[in-house]
Coordinates of C-alpha atoms and ligand atoms in Angstrom, one line a residue:
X8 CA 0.0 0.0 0.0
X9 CA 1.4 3.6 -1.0
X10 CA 0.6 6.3 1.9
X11 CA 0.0 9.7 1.2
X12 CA -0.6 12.4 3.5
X13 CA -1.8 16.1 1.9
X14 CA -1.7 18.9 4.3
X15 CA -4.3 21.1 2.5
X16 CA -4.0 23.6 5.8
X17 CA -0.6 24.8 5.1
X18 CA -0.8 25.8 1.2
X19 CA 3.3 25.7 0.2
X20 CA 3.4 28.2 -2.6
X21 CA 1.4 29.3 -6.0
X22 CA 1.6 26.8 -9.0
X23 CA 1.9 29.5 -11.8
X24 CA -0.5 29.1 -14.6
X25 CA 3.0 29.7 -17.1
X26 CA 4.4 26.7 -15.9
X27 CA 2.0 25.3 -18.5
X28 CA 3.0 27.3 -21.3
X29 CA 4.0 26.0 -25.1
X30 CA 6.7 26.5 -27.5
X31 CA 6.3 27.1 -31.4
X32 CA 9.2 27.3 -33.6
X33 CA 9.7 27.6 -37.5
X34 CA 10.3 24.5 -37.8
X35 CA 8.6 21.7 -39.9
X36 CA 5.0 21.8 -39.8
X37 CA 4.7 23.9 -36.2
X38 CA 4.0 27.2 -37.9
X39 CA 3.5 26.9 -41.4
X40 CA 0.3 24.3 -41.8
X41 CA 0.2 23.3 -38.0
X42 CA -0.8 27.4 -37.1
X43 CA -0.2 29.0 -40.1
X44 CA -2.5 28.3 -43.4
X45 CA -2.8 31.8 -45.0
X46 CA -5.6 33.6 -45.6
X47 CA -6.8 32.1 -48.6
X48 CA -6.5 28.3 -47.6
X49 CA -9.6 26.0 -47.6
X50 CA -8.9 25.2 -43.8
X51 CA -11.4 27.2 -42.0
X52 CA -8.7 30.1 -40.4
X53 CA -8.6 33.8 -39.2
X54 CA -6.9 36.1 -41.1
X55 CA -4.7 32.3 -41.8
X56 CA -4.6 30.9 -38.3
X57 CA -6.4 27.9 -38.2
X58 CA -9.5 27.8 -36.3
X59 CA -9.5 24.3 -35.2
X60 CA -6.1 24.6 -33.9
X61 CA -7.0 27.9 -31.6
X62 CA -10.1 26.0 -30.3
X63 CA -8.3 23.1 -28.8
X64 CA -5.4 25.3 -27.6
X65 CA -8.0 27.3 -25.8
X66 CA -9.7 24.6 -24.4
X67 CA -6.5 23.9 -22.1
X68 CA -6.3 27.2 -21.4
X69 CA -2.5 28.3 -22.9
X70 CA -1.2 30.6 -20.7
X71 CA 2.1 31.5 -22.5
X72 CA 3.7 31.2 -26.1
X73 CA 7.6 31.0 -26.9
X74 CA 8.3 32.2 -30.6
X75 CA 9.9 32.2 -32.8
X76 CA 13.0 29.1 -31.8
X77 CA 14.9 27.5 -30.8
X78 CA 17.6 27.7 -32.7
X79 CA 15.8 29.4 -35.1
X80 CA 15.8 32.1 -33.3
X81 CA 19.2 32.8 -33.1
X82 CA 19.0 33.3 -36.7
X83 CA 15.5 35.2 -37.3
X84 CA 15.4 38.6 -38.3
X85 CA 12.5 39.8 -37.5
X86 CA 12.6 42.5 -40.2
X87 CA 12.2 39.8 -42.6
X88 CA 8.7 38.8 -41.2
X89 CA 7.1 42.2 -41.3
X90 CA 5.2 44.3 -44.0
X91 CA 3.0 42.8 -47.5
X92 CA 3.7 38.8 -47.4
X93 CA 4.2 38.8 -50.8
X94 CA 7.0 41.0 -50.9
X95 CA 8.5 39.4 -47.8
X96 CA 11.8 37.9 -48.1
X97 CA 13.3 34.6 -48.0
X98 CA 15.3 32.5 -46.7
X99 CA 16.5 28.9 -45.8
X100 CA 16.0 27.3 -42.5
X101 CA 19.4 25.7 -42.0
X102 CA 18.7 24.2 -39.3
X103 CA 15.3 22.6 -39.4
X104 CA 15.2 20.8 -43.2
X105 CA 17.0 23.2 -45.3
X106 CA 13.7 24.2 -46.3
X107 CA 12.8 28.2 -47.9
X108 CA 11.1 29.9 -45.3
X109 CA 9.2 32.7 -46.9
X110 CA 8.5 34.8 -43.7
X111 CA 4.9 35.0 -43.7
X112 CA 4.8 34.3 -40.3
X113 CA 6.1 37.3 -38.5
X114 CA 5.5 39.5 -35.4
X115 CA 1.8 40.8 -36.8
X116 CA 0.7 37.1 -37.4
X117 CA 2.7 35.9 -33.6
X118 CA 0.5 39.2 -32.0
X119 CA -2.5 37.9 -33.7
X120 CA -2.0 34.5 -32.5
X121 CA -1.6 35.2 -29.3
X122 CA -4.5 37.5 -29.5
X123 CA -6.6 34.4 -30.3
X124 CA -5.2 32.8 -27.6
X125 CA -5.5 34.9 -25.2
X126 CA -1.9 33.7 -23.9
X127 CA 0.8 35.7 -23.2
X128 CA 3.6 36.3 -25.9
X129 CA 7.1 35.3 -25.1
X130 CA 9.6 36.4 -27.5
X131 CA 13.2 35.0 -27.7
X132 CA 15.4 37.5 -29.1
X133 CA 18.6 36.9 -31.9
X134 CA 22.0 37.1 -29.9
X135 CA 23.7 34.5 -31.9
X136 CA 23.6 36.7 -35.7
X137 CA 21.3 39.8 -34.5
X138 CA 22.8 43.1 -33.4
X139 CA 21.8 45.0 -30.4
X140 CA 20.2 47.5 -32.7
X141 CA 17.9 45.1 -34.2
X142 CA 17.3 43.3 -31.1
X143 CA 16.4 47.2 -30.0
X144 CA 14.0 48.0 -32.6
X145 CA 11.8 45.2 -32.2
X146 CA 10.9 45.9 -28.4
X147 CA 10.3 49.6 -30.0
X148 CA 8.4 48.4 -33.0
X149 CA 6.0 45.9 -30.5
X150 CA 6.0 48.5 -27.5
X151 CA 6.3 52.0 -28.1
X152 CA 3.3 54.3 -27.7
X153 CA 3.7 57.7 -29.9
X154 CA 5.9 58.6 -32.7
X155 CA 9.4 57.0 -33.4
X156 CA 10.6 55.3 -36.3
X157 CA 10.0 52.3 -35.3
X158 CA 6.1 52.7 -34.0
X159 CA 5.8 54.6 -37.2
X160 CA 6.4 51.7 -39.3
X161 CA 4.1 49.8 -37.3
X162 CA 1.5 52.1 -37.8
X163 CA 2.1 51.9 -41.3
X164 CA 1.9 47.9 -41.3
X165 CA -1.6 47.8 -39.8
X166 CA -1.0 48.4 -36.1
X167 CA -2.1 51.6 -34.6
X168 CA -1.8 50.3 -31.1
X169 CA 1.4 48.9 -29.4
X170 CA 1.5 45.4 -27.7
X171 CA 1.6 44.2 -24.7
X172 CA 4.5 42.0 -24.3
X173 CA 5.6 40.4 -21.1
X174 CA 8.2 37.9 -21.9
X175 CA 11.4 38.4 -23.6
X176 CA 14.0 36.1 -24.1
X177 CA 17.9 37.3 -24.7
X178 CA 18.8 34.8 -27.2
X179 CA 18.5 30.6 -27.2
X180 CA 21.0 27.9 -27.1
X181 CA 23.9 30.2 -26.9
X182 CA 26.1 27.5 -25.2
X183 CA 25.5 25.6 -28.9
X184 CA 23.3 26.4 -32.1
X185 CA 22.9 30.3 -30.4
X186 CA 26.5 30.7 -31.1
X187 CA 28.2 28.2 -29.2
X188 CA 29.8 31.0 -26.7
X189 CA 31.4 30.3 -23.6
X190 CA 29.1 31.3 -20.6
X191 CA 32.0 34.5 -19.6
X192 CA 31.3 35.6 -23.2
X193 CA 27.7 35.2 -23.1
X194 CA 27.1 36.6 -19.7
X195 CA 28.6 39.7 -21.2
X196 CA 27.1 39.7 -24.0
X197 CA 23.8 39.1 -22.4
X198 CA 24.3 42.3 -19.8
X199 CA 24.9 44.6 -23.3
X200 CA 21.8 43.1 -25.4
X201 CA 19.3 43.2 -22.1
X202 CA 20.4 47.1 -21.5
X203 CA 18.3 47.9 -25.2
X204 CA 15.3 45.9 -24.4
X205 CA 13.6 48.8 -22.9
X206 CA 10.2 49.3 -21.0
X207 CA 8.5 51.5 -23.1
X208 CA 5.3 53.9 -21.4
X209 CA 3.3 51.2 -19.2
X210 CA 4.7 47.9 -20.6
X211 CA 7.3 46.1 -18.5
X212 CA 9.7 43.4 -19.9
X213 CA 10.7 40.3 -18.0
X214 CA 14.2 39.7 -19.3
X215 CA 14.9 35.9 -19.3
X216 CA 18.6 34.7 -20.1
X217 CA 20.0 32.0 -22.0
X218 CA 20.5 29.3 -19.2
X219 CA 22.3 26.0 -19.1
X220 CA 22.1 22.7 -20.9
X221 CA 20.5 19.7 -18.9
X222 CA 23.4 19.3 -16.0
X223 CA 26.0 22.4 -17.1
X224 CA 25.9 23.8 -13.5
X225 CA 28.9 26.0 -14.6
X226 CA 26.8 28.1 -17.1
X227 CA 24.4 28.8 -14.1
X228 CA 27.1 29.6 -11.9
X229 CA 28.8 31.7 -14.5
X230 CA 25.7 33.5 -15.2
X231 CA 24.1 34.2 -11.7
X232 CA 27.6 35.4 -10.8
X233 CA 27.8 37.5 -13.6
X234 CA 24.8 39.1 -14.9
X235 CA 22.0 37.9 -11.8
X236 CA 20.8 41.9 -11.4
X237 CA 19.9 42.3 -15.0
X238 CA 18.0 39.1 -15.1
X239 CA 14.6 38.3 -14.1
X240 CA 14.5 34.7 -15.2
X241 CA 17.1 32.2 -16.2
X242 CA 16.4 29.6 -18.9
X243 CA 16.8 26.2 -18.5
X244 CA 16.7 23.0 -21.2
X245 CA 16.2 19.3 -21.0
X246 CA 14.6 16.5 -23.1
X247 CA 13.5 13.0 -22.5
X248 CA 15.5 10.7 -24.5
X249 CA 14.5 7.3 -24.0
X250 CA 17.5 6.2 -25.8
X251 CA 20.5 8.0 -26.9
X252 CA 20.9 11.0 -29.2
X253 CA 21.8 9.1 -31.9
X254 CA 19.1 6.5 -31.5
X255 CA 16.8 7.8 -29.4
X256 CA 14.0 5.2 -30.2
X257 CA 10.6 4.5 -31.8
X258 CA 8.3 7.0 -30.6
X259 CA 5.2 4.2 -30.8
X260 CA 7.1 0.6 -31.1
X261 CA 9.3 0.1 -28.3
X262 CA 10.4 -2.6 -25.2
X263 CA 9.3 -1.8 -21.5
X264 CA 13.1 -1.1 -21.4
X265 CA 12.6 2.3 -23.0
X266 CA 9.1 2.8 -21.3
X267 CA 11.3 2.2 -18.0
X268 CA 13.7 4.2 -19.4
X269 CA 11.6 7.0 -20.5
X270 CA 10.4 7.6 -16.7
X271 CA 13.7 7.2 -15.0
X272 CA 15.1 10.2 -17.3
X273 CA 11.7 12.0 -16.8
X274 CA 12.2 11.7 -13.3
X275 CA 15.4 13.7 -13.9
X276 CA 14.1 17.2 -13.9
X277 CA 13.6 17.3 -10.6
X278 CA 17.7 16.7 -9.6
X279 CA 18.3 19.4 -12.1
X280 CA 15.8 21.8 -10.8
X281 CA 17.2 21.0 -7.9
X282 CA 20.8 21.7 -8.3
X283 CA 20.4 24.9 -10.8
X284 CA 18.1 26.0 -7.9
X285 CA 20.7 25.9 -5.1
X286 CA 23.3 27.6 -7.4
X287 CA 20.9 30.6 -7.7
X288 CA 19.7 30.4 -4.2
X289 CA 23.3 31.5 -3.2
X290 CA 23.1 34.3 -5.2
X291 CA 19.4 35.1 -5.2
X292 CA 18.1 33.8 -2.0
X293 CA 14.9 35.4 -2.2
X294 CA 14.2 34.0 -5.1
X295 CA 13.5 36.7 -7.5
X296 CA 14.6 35.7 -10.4
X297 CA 12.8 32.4 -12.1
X298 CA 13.9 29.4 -13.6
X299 CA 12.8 29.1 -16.4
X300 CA 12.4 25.4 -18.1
X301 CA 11.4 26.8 -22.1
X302 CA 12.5 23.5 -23.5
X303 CA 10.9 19.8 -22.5
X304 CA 9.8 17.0 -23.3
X305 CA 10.3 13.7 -24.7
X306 CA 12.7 13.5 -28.2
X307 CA 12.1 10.6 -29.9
X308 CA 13.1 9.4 -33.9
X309 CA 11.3 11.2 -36.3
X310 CA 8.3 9.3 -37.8
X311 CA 9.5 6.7 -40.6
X312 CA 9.0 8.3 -43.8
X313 CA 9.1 11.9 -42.7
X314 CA 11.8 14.4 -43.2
X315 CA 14.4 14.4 -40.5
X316 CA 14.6 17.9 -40.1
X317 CA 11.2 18.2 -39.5
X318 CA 11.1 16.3 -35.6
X319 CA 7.5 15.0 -36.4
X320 CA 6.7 12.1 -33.8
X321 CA 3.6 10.4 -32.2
X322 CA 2.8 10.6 -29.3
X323 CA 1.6 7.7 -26.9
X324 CA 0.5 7.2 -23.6
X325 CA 4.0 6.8 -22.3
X326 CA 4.8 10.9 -23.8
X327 CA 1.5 11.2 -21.6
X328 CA 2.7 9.8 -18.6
X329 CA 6.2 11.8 -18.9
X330 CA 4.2 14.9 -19.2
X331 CA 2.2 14.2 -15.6
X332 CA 5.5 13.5 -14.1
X333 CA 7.2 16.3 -15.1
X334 CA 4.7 19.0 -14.5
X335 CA 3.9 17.4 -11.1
X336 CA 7.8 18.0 -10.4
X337 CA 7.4 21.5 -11.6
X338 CA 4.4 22.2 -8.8
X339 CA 7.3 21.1 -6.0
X340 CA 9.6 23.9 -7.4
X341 CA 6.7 26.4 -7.9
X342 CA 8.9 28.6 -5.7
X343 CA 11.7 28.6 -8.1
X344 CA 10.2 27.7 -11.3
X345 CA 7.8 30.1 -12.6
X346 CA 7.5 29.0 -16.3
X347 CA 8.1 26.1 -18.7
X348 CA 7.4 25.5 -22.0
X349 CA 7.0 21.8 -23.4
X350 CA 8.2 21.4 -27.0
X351 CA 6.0 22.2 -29.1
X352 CA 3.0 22.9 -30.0
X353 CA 2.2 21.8 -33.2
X354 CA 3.4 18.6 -35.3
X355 CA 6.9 18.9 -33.7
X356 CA 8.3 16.6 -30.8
X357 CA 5.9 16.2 -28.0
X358 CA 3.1 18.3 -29.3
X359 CA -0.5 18.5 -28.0
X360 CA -2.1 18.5 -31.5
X361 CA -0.9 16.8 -35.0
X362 CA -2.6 17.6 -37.9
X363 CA -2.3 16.1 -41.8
X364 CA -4.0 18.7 -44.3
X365 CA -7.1 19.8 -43.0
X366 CA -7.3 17.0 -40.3
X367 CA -6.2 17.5 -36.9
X368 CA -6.1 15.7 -33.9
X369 CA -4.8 16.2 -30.2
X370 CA -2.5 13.7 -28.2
X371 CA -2.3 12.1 -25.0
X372 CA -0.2 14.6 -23.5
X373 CA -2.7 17.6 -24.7
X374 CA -5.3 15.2 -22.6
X375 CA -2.6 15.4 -19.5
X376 CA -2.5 19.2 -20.5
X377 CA -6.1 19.3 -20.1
X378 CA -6.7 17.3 -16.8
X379 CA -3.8 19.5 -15.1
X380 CA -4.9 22.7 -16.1
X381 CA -7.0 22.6 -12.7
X382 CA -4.2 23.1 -11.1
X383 CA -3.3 26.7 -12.6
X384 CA -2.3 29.6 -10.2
X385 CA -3.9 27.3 -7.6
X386 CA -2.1 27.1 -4.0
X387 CA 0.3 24.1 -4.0
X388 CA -0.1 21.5 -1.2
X389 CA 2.3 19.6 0.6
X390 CA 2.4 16.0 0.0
X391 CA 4.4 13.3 1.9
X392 CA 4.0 10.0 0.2
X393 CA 5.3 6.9 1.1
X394 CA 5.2 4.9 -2.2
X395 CA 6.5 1.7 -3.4
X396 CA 9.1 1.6 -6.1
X397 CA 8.3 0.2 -10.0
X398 CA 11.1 -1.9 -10.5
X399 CA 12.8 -3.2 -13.8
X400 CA 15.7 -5.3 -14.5
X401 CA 17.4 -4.4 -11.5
X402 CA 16.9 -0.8 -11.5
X403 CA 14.0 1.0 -10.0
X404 CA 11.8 4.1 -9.8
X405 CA 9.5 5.1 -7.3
X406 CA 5.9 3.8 -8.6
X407 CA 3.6 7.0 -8.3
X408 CA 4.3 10.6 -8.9
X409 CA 1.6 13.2 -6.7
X410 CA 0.9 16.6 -6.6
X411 CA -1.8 18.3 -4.9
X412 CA -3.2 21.9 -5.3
X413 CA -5.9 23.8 -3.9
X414 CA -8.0 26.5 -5.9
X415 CA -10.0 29.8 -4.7
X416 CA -12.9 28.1 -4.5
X417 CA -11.3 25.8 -1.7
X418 CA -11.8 22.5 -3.9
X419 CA -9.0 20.1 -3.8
X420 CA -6.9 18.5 -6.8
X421 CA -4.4 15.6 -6.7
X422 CA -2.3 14.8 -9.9
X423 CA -1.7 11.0 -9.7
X424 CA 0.7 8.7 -11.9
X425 CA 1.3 5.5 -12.4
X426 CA 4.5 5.4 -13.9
X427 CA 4.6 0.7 -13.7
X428 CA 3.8 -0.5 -16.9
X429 CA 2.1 -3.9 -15.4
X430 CA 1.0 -3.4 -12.4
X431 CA -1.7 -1.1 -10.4
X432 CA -1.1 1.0 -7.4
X433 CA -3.2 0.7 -4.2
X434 CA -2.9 4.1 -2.3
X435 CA -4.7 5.3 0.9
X436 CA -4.8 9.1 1.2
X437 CA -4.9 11.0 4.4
X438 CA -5.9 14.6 4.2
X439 CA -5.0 16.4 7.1
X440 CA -7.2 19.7 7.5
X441 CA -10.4 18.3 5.4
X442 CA -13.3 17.0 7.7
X443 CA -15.7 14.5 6.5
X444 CA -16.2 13.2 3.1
X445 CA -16.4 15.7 0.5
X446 CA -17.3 14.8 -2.7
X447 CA -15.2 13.0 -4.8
X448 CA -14.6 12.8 -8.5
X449 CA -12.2 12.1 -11.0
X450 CA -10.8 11.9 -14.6
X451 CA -7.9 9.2 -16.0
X452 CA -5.7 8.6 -19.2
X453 CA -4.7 5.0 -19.4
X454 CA -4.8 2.2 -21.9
X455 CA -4.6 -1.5 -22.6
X456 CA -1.3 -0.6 -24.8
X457 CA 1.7 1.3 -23.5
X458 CA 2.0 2.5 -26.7
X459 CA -2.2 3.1 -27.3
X460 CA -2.2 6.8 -29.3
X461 CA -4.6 8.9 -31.7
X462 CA -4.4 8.4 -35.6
X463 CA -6.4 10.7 -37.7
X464 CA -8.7 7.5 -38.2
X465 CA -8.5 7.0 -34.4
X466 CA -9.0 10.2 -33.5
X467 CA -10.1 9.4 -29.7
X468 CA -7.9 5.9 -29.4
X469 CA -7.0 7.6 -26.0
X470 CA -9.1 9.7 -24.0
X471 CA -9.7 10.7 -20.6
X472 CA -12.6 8.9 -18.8
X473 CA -13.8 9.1 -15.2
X474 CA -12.4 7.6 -12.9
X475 CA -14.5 4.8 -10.5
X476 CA -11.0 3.7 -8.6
X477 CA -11.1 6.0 -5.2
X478 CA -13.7 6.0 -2.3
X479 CA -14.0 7.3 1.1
X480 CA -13.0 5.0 4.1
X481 CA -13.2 6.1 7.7
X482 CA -12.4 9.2 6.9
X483 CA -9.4 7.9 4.0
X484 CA -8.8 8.0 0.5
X485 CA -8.6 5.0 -1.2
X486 CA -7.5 4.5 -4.6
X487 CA -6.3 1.9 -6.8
X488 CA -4.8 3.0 -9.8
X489 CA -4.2 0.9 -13.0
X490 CA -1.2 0.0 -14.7
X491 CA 0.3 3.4 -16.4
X492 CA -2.5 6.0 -15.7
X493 CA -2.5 9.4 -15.1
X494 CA -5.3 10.2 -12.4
X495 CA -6.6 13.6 -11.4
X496 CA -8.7 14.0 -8.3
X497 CA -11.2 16.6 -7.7
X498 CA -12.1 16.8 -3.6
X499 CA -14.7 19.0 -2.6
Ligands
AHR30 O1 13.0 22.1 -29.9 C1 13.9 21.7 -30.9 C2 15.2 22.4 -30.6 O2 15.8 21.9 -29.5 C3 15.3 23.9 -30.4 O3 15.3 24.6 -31.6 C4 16.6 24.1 -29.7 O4 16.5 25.2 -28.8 C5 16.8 22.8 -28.9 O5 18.0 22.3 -29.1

């Protein structure tokens, strides 16, 4: 029996609603088809954002959007993306396929999207082949209210009013496809770039810099050391590679080795939160500045047949189950970590929605997305669970990953996983500070098939469903939950 105790009387902390934010980069069929359609495409669109698209990305409530890369970012130029489309320029997107990006996705068409949305924007900056000056220009052509050159040309593109724009990111990757800069140099250049991204009239910028690689606690040493006062959030990256980078592995045919394998290295975000995090506590112990997660997720081999460059994958109940994992380990660092972005939206690694022409469907990590999003800017609750470990060839995990949150309205929700691939988990709540037996109900995401997903023919192959497993007991919580489920709880 798993024991778990939830002290919903002494709330630990706000889960931040951006912890739960997306990531949308050129890059293969994200933006152009996956968001992007034009105006005159058959796909039903607004002003050429796809309608179907927006709808499900509203229904889990996006809080935040990271544009334009990646490492694409590093060589955007945003003056490329502004202006008629037709007279737009072009140019080839080296990194992702070698293909001709013809711009017609630019800041006007980002702004809209986000309009739709109703999500934040979060804009990551070109360090890596973009001057200061341009870098410069682009907070003055989104933000700046009354004449100047820049708000001028705005105007003159179709946009009377400036934007709001919260999020701003000082370049991507810069410890590799940004540049590939040592963190002294970057630090540097990071304090010079960051001094041009002004706050203009009312709007105020959270600056976020590039931060380390998975476990390269010497570029968040480097960088808190060097540039922590002109930094209100520090980025951080890591995927879930079941195998290794050259063969990462089937995304939908593989062992209970690489399901095993794709929890033990999900499970790994929370030693590097923790680490970065004590590094920055020394120089930030009040914990103003945020960590930033903007790259996550699980990487697998592209999808036979598709281009290389393009990073399309499916997605299964296992990319589900590393989704609950991880975002439950974000809740515990709610102090620390303030936003993440899982990679990406659209058609590219572990996206929430795929689409093929004018078809679209959503995954079983948008359904995780979905079931979660109760916990958004709700107080976080401390849990001390006592759990059995899921064990495999010699190696183990612990068995079930919890998180518990409470909202304004005083209702109660507990994130459960069942990361064992064969067998259920019996667990017996307590919750200290709830009398009685408040009503109970609940969703899950589970399978027969570790690798059960949605096909375009199969649109709803997996789905959430309610959940029977949990009842009161004297005053308990008991639960069984199956083989690989993801559980939410709703108490009160
Ligand atoms: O998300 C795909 C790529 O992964 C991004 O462009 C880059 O920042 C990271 O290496």
């Amino acid at each position: 029996m798993n024991r778990i105790v939830i002290h919903t009387d002494t709330p630990s902390g706000t889960i931040n609603r951006n912890l739960y934010g997306h990531f949308a980069e050129h890059l293969g069929r994200c933006i152009y088809e996956g968001i992007w359609v034009g105006e005159d495409s058959p796909i039903p669109n607004t002003n050429g954002i796809r309608n179907d698209v927006v709808k499900a990305l509203k229904q889990i409530r996006i809080p935040v959007l990271r544009w334009p890369g990646g490492c694409f970012a590093d060589e955007y130029h945003w003056k490329d993306g502004i202006g008629p489309r037709e007279s737009r320029k072009r140019m080839v997107n080296t990194h992702w396929g070698g293909v001709v990006e013809n711009n017609h996705f630019g800041t006007h068409e980002f702004m809209l999207l986000c309009s739709l949305l109703e999500c934040e924007p979060y804009i990551c900056g070109n360090v890596g082949s973009g001057t200061v000056q341009e870098m410069q220009e682009w907070v003055e052509y989104m933000t700046f209210d009354g004449e100047s050159p820049m708000a001028d040309w705005r105007k003159k593109n179709g946009r009377e009013e400036p934007w709001a724009l919260a999020y701003f990111g000082v370049g991507n990757e810069n410890w590799g496809c940004g540049g590939n800069m040592r963190p002294e140099y970057y630090a540097d250049l990071y304090r010079r770039y960051q001094t041009y991204v002004r706050n203009f009239g009312k709007n105020r910028i959270y600056r976020i810099a590039c931060g380390p690689n998975v476990d390269d606690y010497n570029w968040t040493e480097v960088l808190m050391r060097e540039a922590a006062r002109h930094m209100d959030g520090l980025s951080m990256h890591y995927y879930t590679v079941a195998g290794t980078w050259k063969e990462k592995g089937s995304a939908t045919d593989f062992t209970e080795r690489e399901w095993f394998a794709t929890m033990q290295k999900a499970l790994v975000m929370d030693e590097l939160i923790r680490k970065h995090s004590m590094i920055m506590d020394r120089y930030d112990p009040d914990k103003r500045i945020g960590l930033i997660v903007d790259e996550w997720g699980t990487w697998h081999d592209p999808e036979p047949g598709t281009n290389p460059g393009f990073l399309y994958q499916q997605n299964t109940l296992r990319d589900a189950l590393a989704a609950g994992v991880t975002l439950n380990i974000f809740h515990d660092h709610c102090d620390r970590v303030t936003m993440a972005n899982i990679a990406q939206t659209v058609n590219v690694l572990q996206a929430m929605i795929l689409t093929e022409g004018e078809r679209m469907i959503v995954t079983p990590t948008y359904h995780v997305f979905d079931m979660y999003k109760v916990h958004h800017d709700a107080e976080r609750l401390p849990v001390h669970a006592d759990c059995g470990v899921y064990e495999w060839n010699g190696e183990s995990v612990r068995q079930v990953s919890v998180s518990a949150s409470k909202n304004r309205e005083g209702r109660i929700h507990v994130s459960l996983c069942n990361l064992d691939h064969r067998s259920e988990a019996r667990l017996q709540l307590r919750l200290h500070g709830v009398d009685g037996q408040p009503a109970l109900a609940g969703t899950m995401l589970t399978a027969d098939e570790p690798n059960a997903h949605n096909t375009f023919d199969r649109a709803e192959a997996v789905r959430p469903v309610e959940f029977r497993g949990a009842a009161w007991r004297s005053g308990e919580l008991e639960a069984v939950l199956p083989p690989k489920s993801v559980v939410v709880l709703a108490i009160g």
